[in-house]
Coordinates of C-alpha atoms in Angstrom, one line a residue:
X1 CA 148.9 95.0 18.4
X2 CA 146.6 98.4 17.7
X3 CA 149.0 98.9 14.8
X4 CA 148.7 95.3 13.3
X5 CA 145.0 95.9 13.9
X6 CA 144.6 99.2 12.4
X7 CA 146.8 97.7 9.1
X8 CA 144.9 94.7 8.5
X9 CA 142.1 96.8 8.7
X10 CA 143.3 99.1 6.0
X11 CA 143.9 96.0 3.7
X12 CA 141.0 94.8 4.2
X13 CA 139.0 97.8 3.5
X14 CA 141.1 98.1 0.0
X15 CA 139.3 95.0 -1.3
X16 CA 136.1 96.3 -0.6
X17 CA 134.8 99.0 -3.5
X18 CA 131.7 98.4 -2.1
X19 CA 132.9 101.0 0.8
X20 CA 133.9 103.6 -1.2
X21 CA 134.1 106.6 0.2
X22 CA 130.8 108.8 -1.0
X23 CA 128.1 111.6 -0.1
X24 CA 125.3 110.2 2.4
X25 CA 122.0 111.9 2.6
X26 CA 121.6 113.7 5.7
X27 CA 118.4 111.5 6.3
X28 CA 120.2 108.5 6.1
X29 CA 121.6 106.3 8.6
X30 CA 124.4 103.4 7.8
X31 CA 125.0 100.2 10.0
X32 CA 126.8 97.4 9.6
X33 CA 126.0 93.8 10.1
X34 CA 128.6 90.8 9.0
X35 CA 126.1 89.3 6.2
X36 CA 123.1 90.2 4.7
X37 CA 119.5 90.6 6.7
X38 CA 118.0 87.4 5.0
X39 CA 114.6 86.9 3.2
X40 CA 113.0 88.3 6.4
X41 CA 110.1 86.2 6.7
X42 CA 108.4 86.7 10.3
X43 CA 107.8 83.4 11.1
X44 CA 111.8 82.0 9.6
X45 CA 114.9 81.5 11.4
X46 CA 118.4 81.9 9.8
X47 CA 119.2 83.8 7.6
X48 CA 116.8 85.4 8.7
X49 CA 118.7 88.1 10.8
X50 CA 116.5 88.7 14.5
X51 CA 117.3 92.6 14.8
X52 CA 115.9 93.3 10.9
X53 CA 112.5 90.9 11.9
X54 CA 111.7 93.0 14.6
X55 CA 112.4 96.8 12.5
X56 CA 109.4 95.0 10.0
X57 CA 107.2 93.0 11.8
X58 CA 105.2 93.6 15.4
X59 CA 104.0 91.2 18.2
X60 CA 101.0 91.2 20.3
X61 CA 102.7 92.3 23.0
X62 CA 105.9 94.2 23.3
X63 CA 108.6 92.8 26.5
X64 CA 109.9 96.0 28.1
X65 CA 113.4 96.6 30.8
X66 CA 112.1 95.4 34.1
X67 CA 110.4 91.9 33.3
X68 CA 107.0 94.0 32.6
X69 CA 104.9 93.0 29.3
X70 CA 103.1 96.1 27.8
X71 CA 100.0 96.3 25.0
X72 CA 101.3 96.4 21.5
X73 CA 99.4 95.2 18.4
X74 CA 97.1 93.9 21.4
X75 CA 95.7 97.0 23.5
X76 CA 94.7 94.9 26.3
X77 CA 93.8 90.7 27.1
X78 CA 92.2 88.7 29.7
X79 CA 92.5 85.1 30.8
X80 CA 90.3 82.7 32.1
X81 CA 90.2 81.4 35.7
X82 CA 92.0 77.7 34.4
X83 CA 94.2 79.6 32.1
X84 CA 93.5 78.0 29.1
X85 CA 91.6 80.8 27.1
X86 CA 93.2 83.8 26.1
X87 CA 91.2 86.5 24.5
X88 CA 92.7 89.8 23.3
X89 CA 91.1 92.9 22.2
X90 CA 93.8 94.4 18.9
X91 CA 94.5 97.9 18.0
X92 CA 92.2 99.4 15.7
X93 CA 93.2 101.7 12.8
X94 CA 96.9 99.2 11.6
X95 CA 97.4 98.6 8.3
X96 CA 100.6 96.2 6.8
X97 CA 102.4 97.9 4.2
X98 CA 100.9 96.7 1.4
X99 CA 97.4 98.6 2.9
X100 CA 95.8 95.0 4.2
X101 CA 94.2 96.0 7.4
X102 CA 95.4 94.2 10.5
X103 CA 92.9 92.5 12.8
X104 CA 91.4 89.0 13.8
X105 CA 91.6 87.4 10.7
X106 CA 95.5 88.5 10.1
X107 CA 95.9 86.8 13.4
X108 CA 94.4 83.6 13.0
X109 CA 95.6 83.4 9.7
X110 CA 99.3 83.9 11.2
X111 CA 99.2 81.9 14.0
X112 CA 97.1 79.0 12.2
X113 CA 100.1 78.8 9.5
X114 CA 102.4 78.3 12.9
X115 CA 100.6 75.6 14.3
X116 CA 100.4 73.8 10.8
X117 CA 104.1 73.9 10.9
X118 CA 104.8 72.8 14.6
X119 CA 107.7 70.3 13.2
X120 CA 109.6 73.8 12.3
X121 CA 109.1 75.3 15.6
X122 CA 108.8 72.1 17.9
X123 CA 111.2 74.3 20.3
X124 CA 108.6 76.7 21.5
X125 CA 106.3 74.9 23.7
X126 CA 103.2 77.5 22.8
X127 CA 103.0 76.6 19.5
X128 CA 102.2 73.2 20.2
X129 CA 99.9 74.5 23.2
X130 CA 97.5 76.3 20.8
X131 CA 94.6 74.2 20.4
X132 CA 92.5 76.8 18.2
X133 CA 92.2 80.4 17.1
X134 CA 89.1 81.9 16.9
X135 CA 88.1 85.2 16.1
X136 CA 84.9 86.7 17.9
X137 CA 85.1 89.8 16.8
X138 CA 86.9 92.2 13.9
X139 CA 88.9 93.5 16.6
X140 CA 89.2 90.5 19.0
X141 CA 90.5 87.2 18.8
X142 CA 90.9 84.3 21.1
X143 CA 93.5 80.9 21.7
X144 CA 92.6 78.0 23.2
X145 CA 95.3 76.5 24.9
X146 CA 95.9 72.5 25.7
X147 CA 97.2 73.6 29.0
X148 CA 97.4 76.5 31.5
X149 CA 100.5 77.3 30.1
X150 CA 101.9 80.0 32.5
X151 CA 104.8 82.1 29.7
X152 CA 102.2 82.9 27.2
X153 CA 102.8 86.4 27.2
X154 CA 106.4 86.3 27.0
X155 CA 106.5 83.5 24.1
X156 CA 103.9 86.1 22.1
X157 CA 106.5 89.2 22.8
X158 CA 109.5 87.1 21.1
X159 CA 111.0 88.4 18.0
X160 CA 110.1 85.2 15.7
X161 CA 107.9 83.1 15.4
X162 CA 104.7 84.6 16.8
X163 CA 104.7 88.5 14.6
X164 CA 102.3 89.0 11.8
X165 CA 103.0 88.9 7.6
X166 CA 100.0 90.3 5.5
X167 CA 97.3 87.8 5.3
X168 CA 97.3 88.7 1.5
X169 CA 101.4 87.5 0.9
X170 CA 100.7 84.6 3.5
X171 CA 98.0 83.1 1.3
X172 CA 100.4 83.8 -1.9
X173 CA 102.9 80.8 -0.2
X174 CA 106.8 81.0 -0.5
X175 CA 106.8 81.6 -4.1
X176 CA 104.8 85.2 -3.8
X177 CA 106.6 85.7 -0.6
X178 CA 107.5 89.8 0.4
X179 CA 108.4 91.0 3.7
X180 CA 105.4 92.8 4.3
X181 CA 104.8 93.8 7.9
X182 CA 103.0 96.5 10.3
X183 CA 106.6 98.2 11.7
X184 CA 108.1 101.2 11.2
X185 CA 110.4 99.9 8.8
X186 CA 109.9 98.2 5.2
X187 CA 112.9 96.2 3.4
X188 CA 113.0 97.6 0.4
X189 CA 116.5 96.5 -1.3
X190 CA 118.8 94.1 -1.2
X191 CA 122.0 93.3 -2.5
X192 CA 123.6 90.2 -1.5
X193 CA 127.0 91.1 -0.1
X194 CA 126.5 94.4 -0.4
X195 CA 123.6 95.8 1.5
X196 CA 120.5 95.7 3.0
X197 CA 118.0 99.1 2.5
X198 CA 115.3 100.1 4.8
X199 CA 113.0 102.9 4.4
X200 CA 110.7 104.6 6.9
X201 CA 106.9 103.2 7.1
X202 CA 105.2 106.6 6.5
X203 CA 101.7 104.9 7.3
X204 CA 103.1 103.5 10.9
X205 CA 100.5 103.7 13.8
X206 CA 103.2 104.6 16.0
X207 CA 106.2 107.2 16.6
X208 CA 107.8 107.3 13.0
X209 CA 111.5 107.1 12.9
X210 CA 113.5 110.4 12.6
X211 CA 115.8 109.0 9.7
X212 CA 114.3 108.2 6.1
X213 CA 116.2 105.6 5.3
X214 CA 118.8 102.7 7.2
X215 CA 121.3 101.4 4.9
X216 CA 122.5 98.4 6.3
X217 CA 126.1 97.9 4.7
X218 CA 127.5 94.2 4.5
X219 CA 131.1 94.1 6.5
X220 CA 132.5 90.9 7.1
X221 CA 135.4 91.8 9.0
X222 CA 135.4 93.2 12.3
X223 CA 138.7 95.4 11.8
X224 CA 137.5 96.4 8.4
X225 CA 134.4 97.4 10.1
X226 CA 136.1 99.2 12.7
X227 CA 137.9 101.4 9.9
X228 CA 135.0 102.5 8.4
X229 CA 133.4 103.7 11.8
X230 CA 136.6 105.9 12.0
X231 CA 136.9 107.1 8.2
X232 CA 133.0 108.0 8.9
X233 CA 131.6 104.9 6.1
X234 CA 129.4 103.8 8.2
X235 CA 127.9 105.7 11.3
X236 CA 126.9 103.2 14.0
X237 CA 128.5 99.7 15.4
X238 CA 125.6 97.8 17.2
X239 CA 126.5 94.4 19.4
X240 CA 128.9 93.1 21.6
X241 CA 129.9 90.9 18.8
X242 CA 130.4 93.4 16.2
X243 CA 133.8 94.7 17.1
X244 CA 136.9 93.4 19.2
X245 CA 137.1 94.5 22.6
X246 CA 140.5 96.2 22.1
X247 CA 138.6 98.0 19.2
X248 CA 135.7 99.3 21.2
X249 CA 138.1 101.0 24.2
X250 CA 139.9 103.0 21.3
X251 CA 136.7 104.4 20.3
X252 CA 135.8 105.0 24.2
X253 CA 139.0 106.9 24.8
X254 CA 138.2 109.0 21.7
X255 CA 135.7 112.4 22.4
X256 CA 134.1 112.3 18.3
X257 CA 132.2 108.6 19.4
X258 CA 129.5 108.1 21.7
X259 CA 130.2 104.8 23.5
X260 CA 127.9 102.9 26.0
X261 CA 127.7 99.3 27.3
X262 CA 124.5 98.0 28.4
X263 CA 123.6 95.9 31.3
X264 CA 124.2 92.3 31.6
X265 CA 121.5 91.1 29.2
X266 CA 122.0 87.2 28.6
X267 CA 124.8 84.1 29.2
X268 CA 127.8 83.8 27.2
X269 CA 128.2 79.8 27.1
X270 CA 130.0 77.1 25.4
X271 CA 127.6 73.8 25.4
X272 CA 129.9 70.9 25.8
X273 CA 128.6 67.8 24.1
X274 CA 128.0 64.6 26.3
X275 CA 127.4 62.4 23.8
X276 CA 130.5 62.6 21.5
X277 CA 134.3 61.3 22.5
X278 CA 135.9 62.6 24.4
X279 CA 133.4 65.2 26.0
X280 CA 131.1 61.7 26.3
X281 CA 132.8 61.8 29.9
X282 CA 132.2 63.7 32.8
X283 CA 135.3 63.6 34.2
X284 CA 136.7 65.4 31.2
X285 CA 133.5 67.6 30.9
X286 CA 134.7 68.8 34.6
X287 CA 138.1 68.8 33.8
X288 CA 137.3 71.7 31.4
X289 CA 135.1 73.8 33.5
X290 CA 138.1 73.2 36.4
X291 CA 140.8 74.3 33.4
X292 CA 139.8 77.4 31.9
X293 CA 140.0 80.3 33.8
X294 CA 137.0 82.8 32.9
X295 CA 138.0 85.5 35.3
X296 CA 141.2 85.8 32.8
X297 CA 139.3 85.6 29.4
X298 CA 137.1 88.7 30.6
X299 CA 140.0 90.5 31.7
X300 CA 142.1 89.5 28.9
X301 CA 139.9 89.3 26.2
X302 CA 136.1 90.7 27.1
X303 CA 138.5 93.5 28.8
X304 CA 136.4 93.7 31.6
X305 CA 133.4 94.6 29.6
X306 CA 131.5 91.5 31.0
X307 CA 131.3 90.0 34.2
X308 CA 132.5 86.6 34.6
X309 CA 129.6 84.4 34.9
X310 CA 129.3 81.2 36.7
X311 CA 126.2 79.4 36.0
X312 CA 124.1 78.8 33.0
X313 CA 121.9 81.5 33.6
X314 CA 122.5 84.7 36.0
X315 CA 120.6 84.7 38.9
X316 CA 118.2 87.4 38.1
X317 CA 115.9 85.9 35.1
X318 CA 112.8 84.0 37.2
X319 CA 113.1 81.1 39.0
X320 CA 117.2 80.6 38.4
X321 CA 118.3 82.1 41.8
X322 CA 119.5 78.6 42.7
X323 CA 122.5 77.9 44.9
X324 CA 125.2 76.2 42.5
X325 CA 128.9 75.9 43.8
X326 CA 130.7 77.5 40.7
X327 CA 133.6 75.3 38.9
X328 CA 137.2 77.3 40.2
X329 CA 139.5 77.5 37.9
X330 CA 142.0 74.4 39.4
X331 CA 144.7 73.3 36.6
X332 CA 145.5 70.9 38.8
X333 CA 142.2 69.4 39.8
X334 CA 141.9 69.9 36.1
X335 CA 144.3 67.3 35.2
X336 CA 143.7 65.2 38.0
X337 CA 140.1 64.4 37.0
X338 CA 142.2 63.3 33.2
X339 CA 144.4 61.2 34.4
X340 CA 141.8 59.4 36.8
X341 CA 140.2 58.9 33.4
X342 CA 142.8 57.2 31.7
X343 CA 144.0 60.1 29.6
X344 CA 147.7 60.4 30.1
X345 CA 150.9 62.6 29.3
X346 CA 153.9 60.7 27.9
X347 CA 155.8 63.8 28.7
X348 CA 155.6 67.5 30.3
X349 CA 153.5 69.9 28.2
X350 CA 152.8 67.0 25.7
X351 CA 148.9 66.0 24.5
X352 CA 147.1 63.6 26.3
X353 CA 146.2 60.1 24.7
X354 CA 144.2 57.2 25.9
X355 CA 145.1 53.5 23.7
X356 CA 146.7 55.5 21.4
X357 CA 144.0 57.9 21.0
X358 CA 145.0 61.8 21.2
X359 CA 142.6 63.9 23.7
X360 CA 141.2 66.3 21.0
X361 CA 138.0 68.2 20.1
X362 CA 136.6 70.5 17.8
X363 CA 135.7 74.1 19.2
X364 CA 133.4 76.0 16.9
X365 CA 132.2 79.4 16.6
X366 CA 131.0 82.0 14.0
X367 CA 134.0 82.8 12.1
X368 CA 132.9 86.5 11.3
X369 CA 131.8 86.9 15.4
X370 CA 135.3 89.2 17.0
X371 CA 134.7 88.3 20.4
X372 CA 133.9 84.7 19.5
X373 CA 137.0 83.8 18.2
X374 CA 138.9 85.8 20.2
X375 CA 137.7 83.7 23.1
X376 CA 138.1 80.3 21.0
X377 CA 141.8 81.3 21.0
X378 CA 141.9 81.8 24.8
X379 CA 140.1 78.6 25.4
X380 CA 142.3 76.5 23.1
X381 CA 145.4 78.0 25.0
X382 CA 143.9 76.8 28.0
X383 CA 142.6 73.5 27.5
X384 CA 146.7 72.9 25.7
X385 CA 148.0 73.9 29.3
X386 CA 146.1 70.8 30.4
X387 CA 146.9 68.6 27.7
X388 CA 144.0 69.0 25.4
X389 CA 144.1 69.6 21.9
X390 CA 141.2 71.7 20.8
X391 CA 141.1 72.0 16.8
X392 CA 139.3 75.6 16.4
X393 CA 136.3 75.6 13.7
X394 CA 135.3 78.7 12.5
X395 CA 132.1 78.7 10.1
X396 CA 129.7 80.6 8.8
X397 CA 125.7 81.0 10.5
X398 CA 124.1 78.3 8.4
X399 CA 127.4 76.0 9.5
X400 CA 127.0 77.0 13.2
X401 CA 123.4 76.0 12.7
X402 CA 124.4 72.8 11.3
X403 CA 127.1 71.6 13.9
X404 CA 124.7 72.1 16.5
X405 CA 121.5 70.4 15.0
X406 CA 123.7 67.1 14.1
X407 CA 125.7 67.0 17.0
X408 CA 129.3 67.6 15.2
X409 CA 131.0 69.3 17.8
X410 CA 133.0 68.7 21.2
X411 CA 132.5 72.5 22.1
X412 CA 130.1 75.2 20.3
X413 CA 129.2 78.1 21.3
X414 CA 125.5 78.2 22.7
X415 CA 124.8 81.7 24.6
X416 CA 121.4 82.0 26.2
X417 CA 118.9 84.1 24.6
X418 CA 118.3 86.6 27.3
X419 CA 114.6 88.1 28.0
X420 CA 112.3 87.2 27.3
X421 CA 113.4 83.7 26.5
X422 CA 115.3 82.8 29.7
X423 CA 114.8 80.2 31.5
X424 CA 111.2 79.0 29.5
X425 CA 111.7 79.4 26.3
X426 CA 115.2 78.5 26.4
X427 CA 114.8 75.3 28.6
X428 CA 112.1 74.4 26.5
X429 CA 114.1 74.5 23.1
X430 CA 116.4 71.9 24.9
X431 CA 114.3 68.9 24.2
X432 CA 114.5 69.1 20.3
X433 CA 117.5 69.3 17.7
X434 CA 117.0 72.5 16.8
X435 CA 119.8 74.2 18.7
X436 CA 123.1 72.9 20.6
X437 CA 121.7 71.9 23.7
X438 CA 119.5 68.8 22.8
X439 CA 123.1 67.3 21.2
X440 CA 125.1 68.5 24.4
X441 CA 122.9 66.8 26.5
X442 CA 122.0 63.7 24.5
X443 CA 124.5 61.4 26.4
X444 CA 123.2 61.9 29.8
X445 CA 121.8 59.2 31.9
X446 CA 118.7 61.2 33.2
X447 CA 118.1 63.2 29.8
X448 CA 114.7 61.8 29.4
X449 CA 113.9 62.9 32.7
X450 CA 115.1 66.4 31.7
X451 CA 112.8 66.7 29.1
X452 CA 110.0 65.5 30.6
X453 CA 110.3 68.0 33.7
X454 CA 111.0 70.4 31.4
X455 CA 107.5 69.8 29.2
X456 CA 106.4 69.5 33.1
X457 CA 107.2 72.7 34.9
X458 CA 105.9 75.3 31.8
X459 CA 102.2 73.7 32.3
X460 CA 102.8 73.8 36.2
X461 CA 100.2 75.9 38.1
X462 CA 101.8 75.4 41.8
X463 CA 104.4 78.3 42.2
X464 CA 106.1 76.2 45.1
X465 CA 106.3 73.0 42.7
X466 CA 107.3 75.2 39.3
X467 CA 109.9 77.1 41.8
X468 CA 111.9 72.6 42.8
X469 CA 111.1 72.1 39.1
X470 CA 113.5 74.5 38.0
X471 CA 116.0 74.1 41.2
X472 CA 116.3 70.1 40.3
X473 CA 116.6 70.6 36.0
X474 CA 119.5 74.0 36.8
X475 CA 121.7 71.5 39.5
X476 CA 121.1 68.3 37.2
X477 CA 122.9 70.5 34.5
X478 CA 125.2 72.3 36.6
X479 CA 126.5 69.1 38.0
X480 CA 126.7 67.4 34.6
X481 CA 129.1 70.3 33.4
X482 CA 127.3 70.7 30.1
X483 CA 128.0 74.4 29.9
X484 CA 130.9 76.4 30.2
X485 CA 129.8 79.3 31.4
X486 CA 132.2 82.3 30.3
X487 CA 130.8 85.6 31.0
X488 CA 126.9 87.7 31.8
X489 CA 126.8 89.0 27.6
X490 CA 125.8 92.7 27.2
X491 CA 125.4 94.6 24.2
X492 CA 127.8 97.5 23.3
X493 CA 127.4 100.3 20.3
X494 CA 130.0 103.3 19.2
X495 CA 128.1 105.9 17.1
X496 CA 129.9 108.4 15.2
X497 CA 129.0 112.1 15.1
X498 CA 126.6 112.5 12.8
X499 CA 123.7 110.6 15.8
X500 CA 122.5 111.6 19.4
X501 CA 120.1 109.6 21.7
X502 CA 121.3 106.4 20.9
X503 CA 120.0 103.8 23.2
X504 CA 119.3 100.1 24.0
X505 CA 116.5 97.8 23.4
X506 CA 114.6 95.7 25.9
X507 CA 116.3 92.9 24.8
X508 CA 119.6 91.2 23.1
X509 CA 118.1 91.2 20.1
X510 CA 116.5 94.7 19.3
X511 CA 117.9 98.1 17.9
X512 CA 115.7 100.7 18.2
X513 CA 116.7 102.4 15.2
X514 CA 113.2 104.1 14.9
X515 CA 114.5 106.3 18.2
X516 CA 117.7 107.3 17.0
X517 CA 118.4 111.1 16.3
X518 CA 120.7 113.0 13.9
X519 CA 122.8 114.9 15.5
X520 CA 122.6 119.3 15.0
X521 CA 125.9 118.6 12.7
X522 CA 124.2 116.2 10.1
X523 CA 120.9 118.1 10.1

């Protein structure tokens, strides 16, 4: 299998001149990422790539390991005794890129073209919470909140929507559009296909980064991507998702890479999709959670590099330490719960059919994503041992996107965002079509009532009553079996020898390039 691996790798890599070998500055760090970084507008989603947002542009506050929120853009903030007025004091002395200063007026400028465009970002509750920004001072500026809405600091530390363009290219509109931030990074090149290229901010506030330039090189291919970690093309692999888990142990076992998995970070999930045939019935939703066995995808296919998760969340985000009995893998509970709903085998090992109907889905993922399809594989093999036919659908981001905002799936993958989203941001992106969950939940009985406790428990002031909100919306979902739970995600890199100190972000989503270090060898 590592042979097989290792040749289609080389094949691959032959029909890719833009890998060539050649001379890399010793100032110069290369990545990878499957597609290009996107237009990189602050306030956009896809293609908009999350890790390249958060190299250009800043928050107000910065989440950090441990649950704690520290002073970023913002030095420090107070709140008023009903917690509807937030005022915070800024840094003095930042400048965007483009030598705009940043202060009040950048901030109600930014977050005023948010809450202009709440239909685009109806999925974060604070948006639609902010009642006015006012400025009272150069350095200090205000919101004025509809509710005492209790995550505001962690919804202002997210990587999109709430970081900051230059005023001046915000009131240019798309057509004048740049991305023009306060990071330590600027975007300065891109070539679709190809590459992204990043250069240093050398007017940064903060720590500069020790490397001059990132070149972000375009690899599709996980084995291709793999092969040019090895032939020294690229010198960093950054994600769980970025390389098979076969792939990553070979670069463990081997003393030139530096290899580290982080902690559990976020839920790896596929959202099953209650109002579409045949998934439209419980019994078969619980068939599925009884029929694949997770403990043997992470051993088989995560290679113990996860651990095998249970619930929709893990038990250490707030408020989601919630007894749930866990679905055990049961084949034969499995295809008991089919049977009792009228889907049938005409013979051993055959599909099941109901009036002549076969007992299929589609199962999509992000064809580019390793691990993703590697798991779609295992799942397909296991829902076929209990006479399901799952047709696997591999697509692009923008198709993923689409599947799950129209509801054209039976199973999708739909992984939690991890901090500082989960449960609160998360939960409250489940009562619009902007992600899979709304359309995997859209055939329940009680998913009215969802929403509404949902909108309910982020204004809720009473610990105690926020605490049963929470308990009552995780067992409603448990017990519908809307979610497949599949493993706790963590993120994974293998650097080559030309870096040291290479570490983790606070969250899923974040490389802290600006802390890498060259190694002594490529100085």
């Amino acid at each position: 299998m590592l042979r097989r691996e290792l040749l289609l790798a080389g094949a691959a890599l032959a029909t890719l001149p833009s890998l060539a070998a050649r001379a890399v500055p010793q100032d110069v760090l290369v990545y990878s990422y499957p597609r290009n970084v996107g237009p990189l507008h602050p306030h956009g989603y896809a293609p908009n790539q999350m890790f390249a947002q958060a190299m250009v542009y800043e928050p107000l506050v910065r989440y950090v390991e441990g649950g704690r929120i520290e002073p970023w853009l913002a030095t420090g903030w107070a709140v008023s005794d009903d917690g509807r007025t937030w005022d915070f004091t800024l840094r003095q002395g930042v400048t965007f890129t483009d030598g705009t200063p940043f202060d009040a007026q950048a901030v109600k400028a930014n977050l005023d073209a948010l809450v202009a465009d709440k239909a685009q970002h109806g999925w974060l509750e604070l948006i639609a919470q902010i009642q006015a920004v006012e400025v009272t001072a150069p350095d200090r500026v205000r919101l004025r909140l509809n509710d005492p809405y209790y995550p505001v600091l962690f919804e202002l530390a997210l990587i999109r929507p709430v970081r900051f363009l230059s005023p001046a290219v915000l009131a240019r509109g798309e057509a004048g559009f740049a991305p023009v931030g306060t990071g330590p990074w600027r975007l300065v090149e891109t070539a679709p296909g190809e590459h992204d290229r990043f250069v240093r901010n050398e007017t940064y506030w903060g720590s500069r980064p020790a490397f001059a330039e990132l070149l972000v090189k375009v690899v599709p291919d996980p084995n291709t991507r793999a092969l040019a970690l090895e032939t020294g093309e690229i010198d960093l692999v950054f994600g769980s998702d970025q390389l098979s888990a076969m792939a990553f142990q070979r670069f463990a076992a081997d003393p030139r890479f530096a290899c580290a998995v982080s902690p559990p970070l976020a839920s790896r999930n596929l959202a099953l999709n209650s109002g579409r045939s045949p998934t439209d019935d419980l019994k078969v939703r619980r068939a599925i959670l009884h029929g694949v066995n997770r403990q043997s995808l992470v051993k088989n296919v995560l290679l113990d590099l996860e651990e095998p998760a249970e619930t929709l969340f893990a038990r250490n985000f707030p408020y989601t330490d919630v007894p749930l009995e866990p679905f055990a893998f049961d084949r034969a509970l499995a295809q008991a719960l089919l049977e009792e709903a009228g889907w049938h085998r005409p013979e051993e090992r055959a599909m099941r059919a109901r009036d002549g109907q076969p007992l299929e889905l589609d199962l999509c993922f992000v064809g580019s994503d390793a691990v993703q399809k590697a798991l779609a594989e295992a799942v397909q093999a296991e829902l076929r041992a209990i006479g399901m036919q799952a047709r696997l659908v591999g697509l692009d981001e923008s198709g993923m996107t689409a599947r799950q905002q129209s509801g054209e799936f039976g199973m999708i993958f739909g992984d939690t965002w991890g901090a500082p989203y989960d449960p609160h941001s998360f939960m409250s992106g489940m009562r619009v079509p902007t992600h899979a969950d709304f359309q995997a939940q859209s055939g329940l009985p009680m998913k009215a009532e969802i929403d509404r406790r949902i909108g309910e428990v982020l204004v809720e002031t009473d610990e105690a009553a926020r605490r049963d909100t929470y308990a009552w919306l995780l067992t409603i979902l448990h017990e519908q079996a809307v979610y497949l739970p599949i493993s706790y995600t963590t993120s994974s890199y293998v650097a080559g020898p030309r870096l040291k100190e290479v570490g983790f972000g606070p969250t899923v989503n974040e490389i802290p390039f600006e802390s890498f270090r060259p190694s002594s060898a490529a100085l």
